[in-house]
Amino acid sequence: MLNNSHYIDKLRSSGLRPTKQRIKICEILFNTEKTFHFTINDLVKKISKATNDKISLATVYNTVHAFKKKGYLKEIPINSDQSYFDTNTSHHHHFYDENQNDLIDIDDADVEPVKINTRIPGKKIKSVEVLVKVEDAE
Amino acid sequence: MLNNSHYIDKLRSSGLRPTKQRIKICEILFNTEKTFHFTINDLVKKISKATNDKISLATVYNTVHAFKKKGYLKEIPINSDQSYFDTNTSHHHHFYDENQNDLIDIDDADVEPVKINTRIPGKKIKSVEVLVKVEDAE
DNA sequence: TCAACAGTTTAGAACTATTATAATGTAGAA
DNA sequence: TTCTACATTATAATAGTTCTAAACTGTTGA
């Protein structure tokens, strides 16, 4: 509960009202040592484990999108039936294990800077993301 | 109609029966000079423009998945409400224009080889794909 | 302190992409 | 030609996500 003032400031300073739902979701997403990946469904499960006051599904979606918009979460580009989000918003990349259906971070330092030798006129690069698909070695 | 024998051979040799639906879809997807990206919905529209015999939606899905499995199509990893496919199955990368919601190929030659300095034990790399998100420059 | 308002939450309906179902049709082999 | 396994089809079902409109709440300013 002590940390909450931090989240309240964070939310308020980014123009989001610090409601109890948002603070609770902050606690679940950002009170961890390690960053992690999750789907909306994962988050809903974590919330129901962490609290008795349930948060409506619509609010979970709204909050995740609001946090993504503010840059507190990143969406991970993989084709899947559901969206994956990442609490690690630093620049990094991913392994995607096609056998286990599992996402694993690749530290930015472990990928040599990707050089793109072409541009689109009138557009600026927002991000460069590398997805390394892996499978069981036989 | 002349080219069809080519598709018939192609389908047959990969263990797919050359049905008229599959041949028609081959014509639409592979009879072009340039490769392109499409969603299932795009393909359905192309089909209805190209022929009077309609092909059922289920067949379009089945066929696209069959072609993907055989390596005639690639699925492009971006988060979207629908799946994007690519008739360009060579190794290459993509720009994703977030304002126009548009995918643009990046030739493999325009991206310096991506070096990943970490591995997952027991896994082998299947592909390395770069997604460059761009937005309007202000 | 408190009223007022704009932003937020909520349950449930609606929507959309995709997959499953089960009956009918068809390519290819014998 | 006949048979069989594979394909196609219309439609239903499913699942993730977004919409809606009513109720609620944080914040502002009197």
Short mmCIF file of C-alpha atoms (C1' of nucleotides) in Angstrom, two decimals:
data_model
loop_
_atom_site.label_atom_id
_atom_site.label_comp_id
_atom_site.label_asym_id
_atom_site.label_seq_id
_atom_site.Cartn_x
_atom_site.Cartn_y
_atom_site.Cartn_z
CA MET A 1 0.00 0.00 0.00
CA LEU A 2 2.97 2.27 0.57
CA ASN A 3 4.06 2.12 -3.03
CA ASN A 4 0.68 3.28 -4.18
CA SER A 5 1.53 6.95 -3.83
CA HIS A 6 4.12 6.35 -6.48
CA TYR A 7 1.53 4.93 -8.84
CA ILE A 8 -0.90 7.69 -7.99
CA ASP A 9 1.68 10.28 -8.96
CA LYS A 10 2.58 8.36 -12.07
CA LEU A 11 -1.03 8.11 -13.18
CA ARG A 12 -1.88 11.67 -12.31
CA SER A 13 1.17 13.09 -14.02
CA SER A 14 0.20 11.34 -17.22
CA GLY A 15 -3.34 12.64 -17.10
CA LEU A 16 -4.97 9.44 -15.90
CA ARG A 17 -7.15 9.60 -12.82
CA PRO A 18 -5.76 7.33 -10.15
CA THR A 19 -8.78 5.15 -9.63
CA LYS A 20 -8.55 2.12 -7.40
CA GLN A 21 -8.80 -0.18 -10.39
CA ARG A 22 -5.88 1.46 -12.13
CA ILE A 23 -3.79 1.47 -8.98
CA LYS A 24 -4.46 -2.21 -8.45
CA ILE A 25 -3.45 -2.99 -12.02
CA CYS A 26 -0.29 -0.93 -11.57
CA GLU A 27 0.58 -2.98 -8.53
CA ILE A 28 0.15 -6.21 -10.43
CA LEU A 29 2.03 -5.09 -13.49
CA PHE A 30 4.80 -2.96 -12.06
CA ASN A 31 5.49 -4.20 -8.52
CA THR A 32 7.66 -7.01 -9.80
CA GLU A 33 11.40 -7.41 -9.94
CA LYS A 34 11.26 -8.87 -13.40
CA THR A 35 9.27 -7.64 -16.33
CA PHE A 36 6.94 -10.09 -17.98
CA HIS A 37 4.61 -10.79 -20.88
CA PHE A 38 0.90 -11.25 -20.56
CA THR A 39 -2.39 -11.47 -22.36
CA ILE A 40 -5.56 -9.79 -21.17
CA ASN A 41 -6.71 -13.17 -19.96
CA ASP A 42 -3.52 -13.66 -17.94
CA LEU A 43 -4.02 -10.26 -16.35
CA VAL A 44 -7.63 -10.98 -15.44
CA LYS A 45 -6.48 -14.15 -13.67
CA LYS A 46 -3.75 -12.30 -11.79
CA ILE A 47 -6.25 -9.68 -10.70
CA SER A 48 -8.71 -12.21 -9.36
CA LYS A 49 -5.91 -13.87 -7.40
CA ALA A 50 -4.68 -10.57 -6.03
CA THR A 51 -7.93 -9.01 -4.92
CA ASN A 52 -11.48 -9.71 -3.90
CA ASP A 53 -12.93 -6.65 -5.57
CA LYS A 54 -13.26 -7.76 -9.13
CA ILE A 55 -12.42 -5.43 -11.96
CA SER A 56 -14.65 -5.59 -14.97
CA LEU A 57 -13.24 -6.98 -18.19
CA ALA A 58 -13.94 -3.73 -20.01
CA THR A 59 -11.89 -1.84 -17.45
CA VAL A 60 -9.00 -4.24 -17.87
CA TYR A 61 -9.04 -3.62 -21.61
CA ASN A 62 -9.40 0.13 -21.14
CA THR A 63 -6.58 0.28 -18.65
CA VAL A 64 -4.18 -1.83 -20.67
CA HIS A 65 -4.83 0.33 -23.70
CA ALA A 66 -4.45 3.51 -21.69
CA PHE A 67 -1.15 2.26 -20.26
CA LYS A 68 0.05 1.24 -23.70
CA LYS A 69 -0.80 4.68 -25.02
CA LYS A 70 1.15 6.30 -22.22
CA GLY A 71 4.10 4.04 -22.91
CA TYR A 72 3.89 1.97 -19.72
CA LEU A 73 3.29 -1.17 -21.72
CA LYS A 74 4.30 -2.39 -25.13
CA GLU A 75 2.33 -4.63 -27.41
CA ILE A 76 4.37 -7.44 -28.86
CA PRO A 77 3.92 -8.07 -32.56
CA ILE A 78 3.27 -11.76 -33.04
CA ASN A 79 0.40 -13.45 -34.77
CA SER A 80 -1.71 -15.05 -32.20
CA ASP A 81 -5.37 -15.29 -31.42
CA GLN A 82 -4.77 -12.84 -28.62
CA SER A 83 -2.65 -9.76 -28.02
CA TYR A 84 0.52 -10.01 -25.98
CA PHE A 85 1.72 -7.15 -23.84
CA ASP A 86 5.08 -6.54 -22.24
CA THR A 87 5.86 -4.68 -19.05
CA ASN A 88 9.37 -4.25 -20.35
CA THR A 89 9.13 -1.02 -22.29
CA SER A 90 12.84 -0.68 -22.91
CA HIS A 91 14.07 -1.37 -26.38
CA HIS A 92 14.49 -5.10 -26.73
CA HIS A 93 13.54 -8.05 -28.88
CA HIS A 94 11.95 -11.45 -28.63
CA PHE A 95 12.37 -15.11 -29.21
CA TYR A 96 9.15 -16.84 -29.99
CA ASP A 97 9.20 -20.55 -29.27
CA GLU A 98 6.77 -22.07 -31.71
CA ASN A 99 6.68 -25.42 -29.96
CA GLN A 100 6.04 -24.09 -26.48
CA ASN A 101 4.14 -21.00 -27.66
CA ASP A 102 6.36 -19.00 -25.42
CA LEU A 103 7.87 -15.53 -25.65
CA ILE A 104 11.35 -14.86 -24.31
CA ASP A 105 13.07 -11.49 -24.08
CA ILE A 106 16.25 -10.79 -25.96
CA ASP A 107 18.23 -8.07 -24.32
CA ASP A 108 18.94 -5.16 -26.62
CA ALA A 109 22.64 -5.70 -25.96
CA ASP A 110 22.37 -9.18 -27.42
CA VAL A 111 21.26 -7.90 -30.79
CA GLU A 112 23.67 -5.91 -32.90
CA PRO A 113 22.05 -2.64 -33.96
CA VAL A 114 19.79 -3.31 -36.90
CA LYS A 115 20.72 -1.16 -39.85
CA ILE A 116 17.93 -0.39 -42.30
CA ASN A 117 19.33 1.02 -45.51
CA THR A 118 16.08 2.29 -46.90
CA ARG A 119 13.48 4.80 -45.82
CA ILE A 120 9.95 5.81 -46.63
CA PRO A 121 9.69 9.46 -47.62
CA GLY A 122 7.69 11.50 -45.15
CA LYS A 123 7.81 8.81 -42.50
CA LYS A 124 10.00 8.49 -39.47
CA ILE A 125 11.02 5.29 -37.78
CA LYS A 126 9.23 4.69 -34.53
CA SER A 127 10.69 1.35 -33.59
CA VAL A 128 12.69 -1.55 -34.93
CA GLU A 129 11.68 -4.87 -33.51
CA VAL A 130 13.26 -8.23 -34.13
CA LEU A 131 11.29 -11.42 -33.72
CA VAL A 132 13.36 -14.58 -33.73
CA LYS A 133 11.26 -17.65 -34.21
CA VAL A 134 12.78 -20.78 -32.76
CA GLU A 135 11.79 -24.41 -32.69
CA ASP A 136 13.05 -27.59 -31.09
CA ALA A 137 16.42 -28.62 -32.45
CA GLU A 138 16.19 -32.20 -33.61
CA MET B 1 -6.00 -20.83 -68.38
CA LEU B 2 -2.69 -21.91 -69.89
CA ASN B 3 -0.78 -21.29 -66.71
CA ASN B 4 -3.09 -23.52 -64.79
CA SER B 5 -1.19 -26.69 -65.59
CA HIS B 6 1.67 -25.18 -63.69
CA TYR B 7 -0.50 -24.69 -60.62
CA ILE B 8 -2.00 -28.12 -61.02
CA ASP B 9 1.47 -29.64 -60.95
CA LYS B 10 2.48 -27.47 -58.04
CA LEU B 11 -0.56 -28.45 -56.02
CA ARG B 12 -0.37 -32.12 -56.89
CA SER B 13 3.32 -32.36 -56.14
CA SER B 14 2.74 -30.98 -52.67
CA GLY B 15 -0.05 -33.41 -51.96
CA LEU B 16 -2.92 -30.98 -52.45
CA ARG B 17 -5.67 -31.96 -54.84
CA PRO B 18 -5.91 -29.42 -57.62
CA THR B 19 -9.50 -28.40 -57.17
CA LYS B 20 -10.90 -25.53 -59.17
CA GLN B 21 -11.10 -23.37 -56.05
CA ARG B 22 -7.43 -23.90 -55.26
CA ILE B 23 -6.41 -23.24 -58.84
CA LYS B 24 -8.39 -20.04 -58.90
CA ILE B 25 -6.77 -18.89 -55.69
CA CYS B 26 -3.35 -19.76 -57.11
CA GLU B 27 -4.09 -17.59 -60.11
CA ILE B 28 -5.06 -14.68 -57.93
CA LEU B 29 -2.13 -15.02 -55.56
CA PHE B 30 0.69 -16.08 -57.81
CA ASN B 31 -0.09 -14.76 -61.30
CA THR B 32 1.26 -11.35 -60.45
CA GLU B 33 4.52 -9.68 -61.29
CA LYS B 34 4.86 -8.27 -57.82
CA THR B 35 4.30 -10.05 -54.56
CA PHE B 36 1.78 -8.52 -52.19
CA HIS B 37 0.23 -8.60 -48.75
CA PHE B 38 -3.34 -9.46 -48.04
CA THR B 39 -5.87 -10.34 -45.42
CA ILE B 40 -8.49 -13.05 -45.86
CA ASN B 41 -10.98 -10.30 -46.47
CA ASP B 42 -8.83 -8.78 -49.21
CA LEU B 43 -8.57 -12.17 -50.86
CA VAL B 44 -12.31 -12.75 -50.73
CA LYS B 45 -12.82 -9.43 -52.51
CA LYS B 46 -10.25 -10.27 -55.16
CA ILE B 47 -11.93 -13.61 -55.75
CA SER B 48 -15.35 -12.11 -56.20
CA LYS B 49 -13.93 -9.63 -58.68
CA ALA B 50 -12.08 -12.33 -60.57
CA THR B 51 -14.79 -14.93 -60.91
CA ASN B 52 -18.51 -15.51 -60.93
CA ASP B 53 -18.35 -18.83 -59.14
CA LYS B 54 -18.02 -17.83 -55.55
CA ILE B 55 -15.71 -19.67 -53.21
CA SER B 56 -16.95 -20.21 -49.72
CA LEU B 57 -15.26 -18.35 -46.89
CA ALA B 58 -14.32 -21.60 -45.20
CA THR B 59 -12.52 -22.74 -48.32
CA VAL B 60 -10.60 -19.49 -48.52
CA TYR B 61 -9.41 -19.98 -44.95
CA ASN B 62 -8.61 -23.65 -45.56
CA THR B 63 -6.70 -22.88 -48.72
CA VAL B 64 -4.68 -20.04 -47.27
CA HIS B 65 -3.71 -22.21 -44.33
CA ALA B 66 -2.83 -25.11 -46.59
CA PHE B 67 -0.67 -22.83 -48.75
CA LYS B 68 0.99 -21.38 -45.69
CA LYS B 69 1.77 -24.88 -44.41
CA LYS B 70 3.31 -25.79 -47.74
CA GLY B 71 5.39 -22.63 -47.71
CA TYR B 72 3.62 -20.83 -50.56
CA LEU B 73 2.57 -18.05 -48.24
CA LYS B 74 4.01 -16.44 -45.14
CA GLU B 75 2.08 -14.98 -42.28
CA ILE B 76 3.35 -11.58 -41.22
CA PRO B 77 3.72 -11.01 -37.51
CA ILE B 78 1.97 -7.79 -36.66
CA ASN B 79 -0.70 -7.14 -34.11
CA SER B 80 -3.85 -6.48 -35.92
CA ASP B 81 -7.42 -7.54 -35.69
CA GLN B 82 -6.81 -9.71 -38.72
CA SER B 83 -3.99 -11.87 -40.04
CA TYR B 84 -1.79 -10.59 -42.83
CA PHE B 85 -0.30 -12.92 -45.39
CA ASP B 86 2.49 -12.36 -47.85
CA THR B 87 2.97 -13.94 -51.26
CA ASN B 88 6.64 -13.07 -50.94
CA THR B 89 8.07 -16.11 -49.21
CA SER B 90 11.69 -15.07 -49.59
CA HIS B 91 13.49 -13.81 -46.55
CA HIS B 92 12.67 -10.16 -46.10
CA HIS B 93 11.35 -7.63 -43.63
CA HIS B 94 8.62 -5.05 -43.23
CA PHE B 95 7.78 -1.49 -42.56
CA TYR B 96 4.48 -1.05 -40.86
CA ASP B 97 2.97 2.37 -41.35
CA GLU B 98 0.90 3.00 -38.27
CA ASN B 99 -0.90 5.98 -39.73
CA GLN B 100 -1.90 4.36 -43.01
CA ASN B 101 -2.13 0.86 -41.55
CA ASP B 102 -0.01 -0.29 -44.40
CA LEU B 103 2.67 -2.92 -44.77
CA ILE B 104 5.67 -2.32 -47.03
CA ASP B 105 8.37 -4.83 -47.89
CA ILE B 106 11.95 -4.22 -46.97
CA ASP B 107 14.27 -6.10 -49.23
CA ASP B 108 16.57 -8.43 -47.37
CA ALA B 109 19.50 -6.60 -48.99
CA ASP B 110 18.37 -3.39 -47.30
CA VAL B 111 18.77 -4.81 -43.84
CA GLU B 112 22.22 -5.64 -42.57
CA PRO B 113 22.30 -9.22 -41.28
CA VAL B 114 20.84 -9.27 -37.80
CA LYS B 115 23.25 -10.77 -35.33
CA ILE B 116 21.73 -12.38 -32.27
CA ASN B 117 24.36 -12.99 -29.62
CA THR B 118 22.33 -15.29 -27.46
CA ARG B 119 20.66 -18.63 -27.92
CA ILE B 120 18.11 -20.82 -26.23
CA PRO B 121 19.51 -24.24 -25.38
CA GLY B 122 17.85 -27.02 -27.33
CA LYS B 123 16.24 -24.62 -29.78
CA LYS B 124 17.26 -23.68 -33.27
CA ILE B 125 16.50 -20.45 -35.03
CA LYS B 126 13.82 -20.76 -37.64
CA SER B 127 13.61 -17.17 -38.79
CA VAL B 128 14.66 -13.65 -37.91
CA GLU B 129 12.15 -11.03 -38.85
CA VAL B 130 12.44 -7.31 -38.49
CA LEU B 131 9.40 -5.10 -38.17
CA VAL B 132 10.07 -1.39 -38.54
CA LYS B 133 7.18 0.68 -37.33
CA VAL B 134 6.97 4.08 -38.95
CA GLU B 135 4.74 7.10 -38.53
CA ASP B 136 4.23 10.42 -40.22
CA ALA B 137 7.18 12.70 -39.72
CA GLU B 138 5.93 16.00 -38.37
"C1'" DT C 1 -17.17 21.46 2.56
"C1'" DC C 2 -19.84 20.43 -1.19
"C1'" DA C 3 -21.97 20.74 -5.67
"C1'" DA C 4 -21.09 19.94 -10.36
"C1'" DC C 5 -18.86 17.99 -14.08
"C1'" DA C 6 -15.91 15.32 -16.69
"C1'" DG C 7 -13.67 11.18 -16.65
"C1'" DT C 8 -14.23 6.15 -15.28
"C1'" DT C 9 -16.28 1.79 -14.38
"C1'" DT C 10 -19.55 -1.62 -15.29
"C1'" DA C 11 -22.51 -5.50 -17.18
"C1'" DG C 12 -23.91 -7.01 -20.94
"C1'" DA C 13 -24.76 -6.67 -25.81
"C1'" DA C 14 -22.67 -6.39 -30.17
"C1'" DC C 15 -19.14 -7.14 -33.37
"C1'" DT C 16 -15.63 -9.53 -36.04
"C1'" DA C 17 -12.22 -12.80 -37.29
"C1'" DT C 18 -11.70 -17.42 -37.25
"C1'" DT C 19 -12.74 -22.38 -36.54
"C1'" DA C 20 -15.86 -26.36 -36.22
"C1'" DT C 21 -19.59 -29.20 -38.06
"C1'" DA C 22 -21.76 -32.23 -40.88
"C1'" DA C 23 -23.78 -32.89 -45.22
"C1'" DT C 24 -22.79 -32.78 -50.11
"C1'" DG C 25 -19.59 -32.87 -53.92
"C1'" DT C 26 -15.46 -34.31 -56.54
"C1'" DA C 27 -10.64 -35.93 -57.94
"C1'" DG C 28 -8.12 -39.87 -58.66
"C1'" DA C 29 -7.27 -44.80 -58.28
"C1'" DA C 30 -8.68 -49.42 -59.25
"C1'" DT D 1 -17.66 -46.80 -63.72
"C1'" DT D 2 -17.40 -47.18 -58.95
"C1'" DC D 3 -15.39 -46.31 -54.73
"C1'" DT D 4 -13.09 -43.74 -51.28
"C1'" DA D 5 -10.70 -40.23 -49.24
"C1'" DC D 6 -10.24 -35.63 -49.59
"C1'" DA D 7 -12.59 -30.90 -50.41
"C1'" DT D 8 -16.13 -27.66 -50.38
"C1'" DT D 9 -19.99 -25.56 -48.47
"C1'" DA D 10 -23.40 -23.06 -45.55
"C1'" DT D 11 -24.05 -22.32 -41.25
"C1'" DA D 12 -23.36 -22.52 -36.39
"C1'" DA D 13 -20.23 -21.86 -32.80
"C1'" DT D 14 -16.41 -19.72 -30.53
"C1'" DA D 15 -13.39 -16.25 -28.69
"C1'" DG D 16 -11.19 -11.95 -28.33
"C1'" DT D 17 -12.28 -7.37 -28.31
"C1'" DT D 18 -15.08 -3.13 -28.58
"C1'" DC D 19 -19.36 -0.64 -27.82
"C1'" DT D 20 -23.16 1.24 -25.08
"C1'" DA D 21 -25.46 3.69 -21.82
"C1'" DA D 22 -26.28 3.94 -17.07
"C1'" DA D 23 -24.17 4.37 -12.56
"C1'" DC D 24 -20.20 5.94 -10.12
"C1'" DT D 25 -16.17 8.77 -8.54
"C1'" DG D 26 -12.05 11.94 -8.56
"C1'" DT D 27 -11.23 16.66 -8.98
"C1'" DT D 28 -12.12 21.46 -9.26
"C1'" DG D 29 -13.69 25.70 -7.68
"C1'" DA D 30 -17.12 28.26 -5.13
#
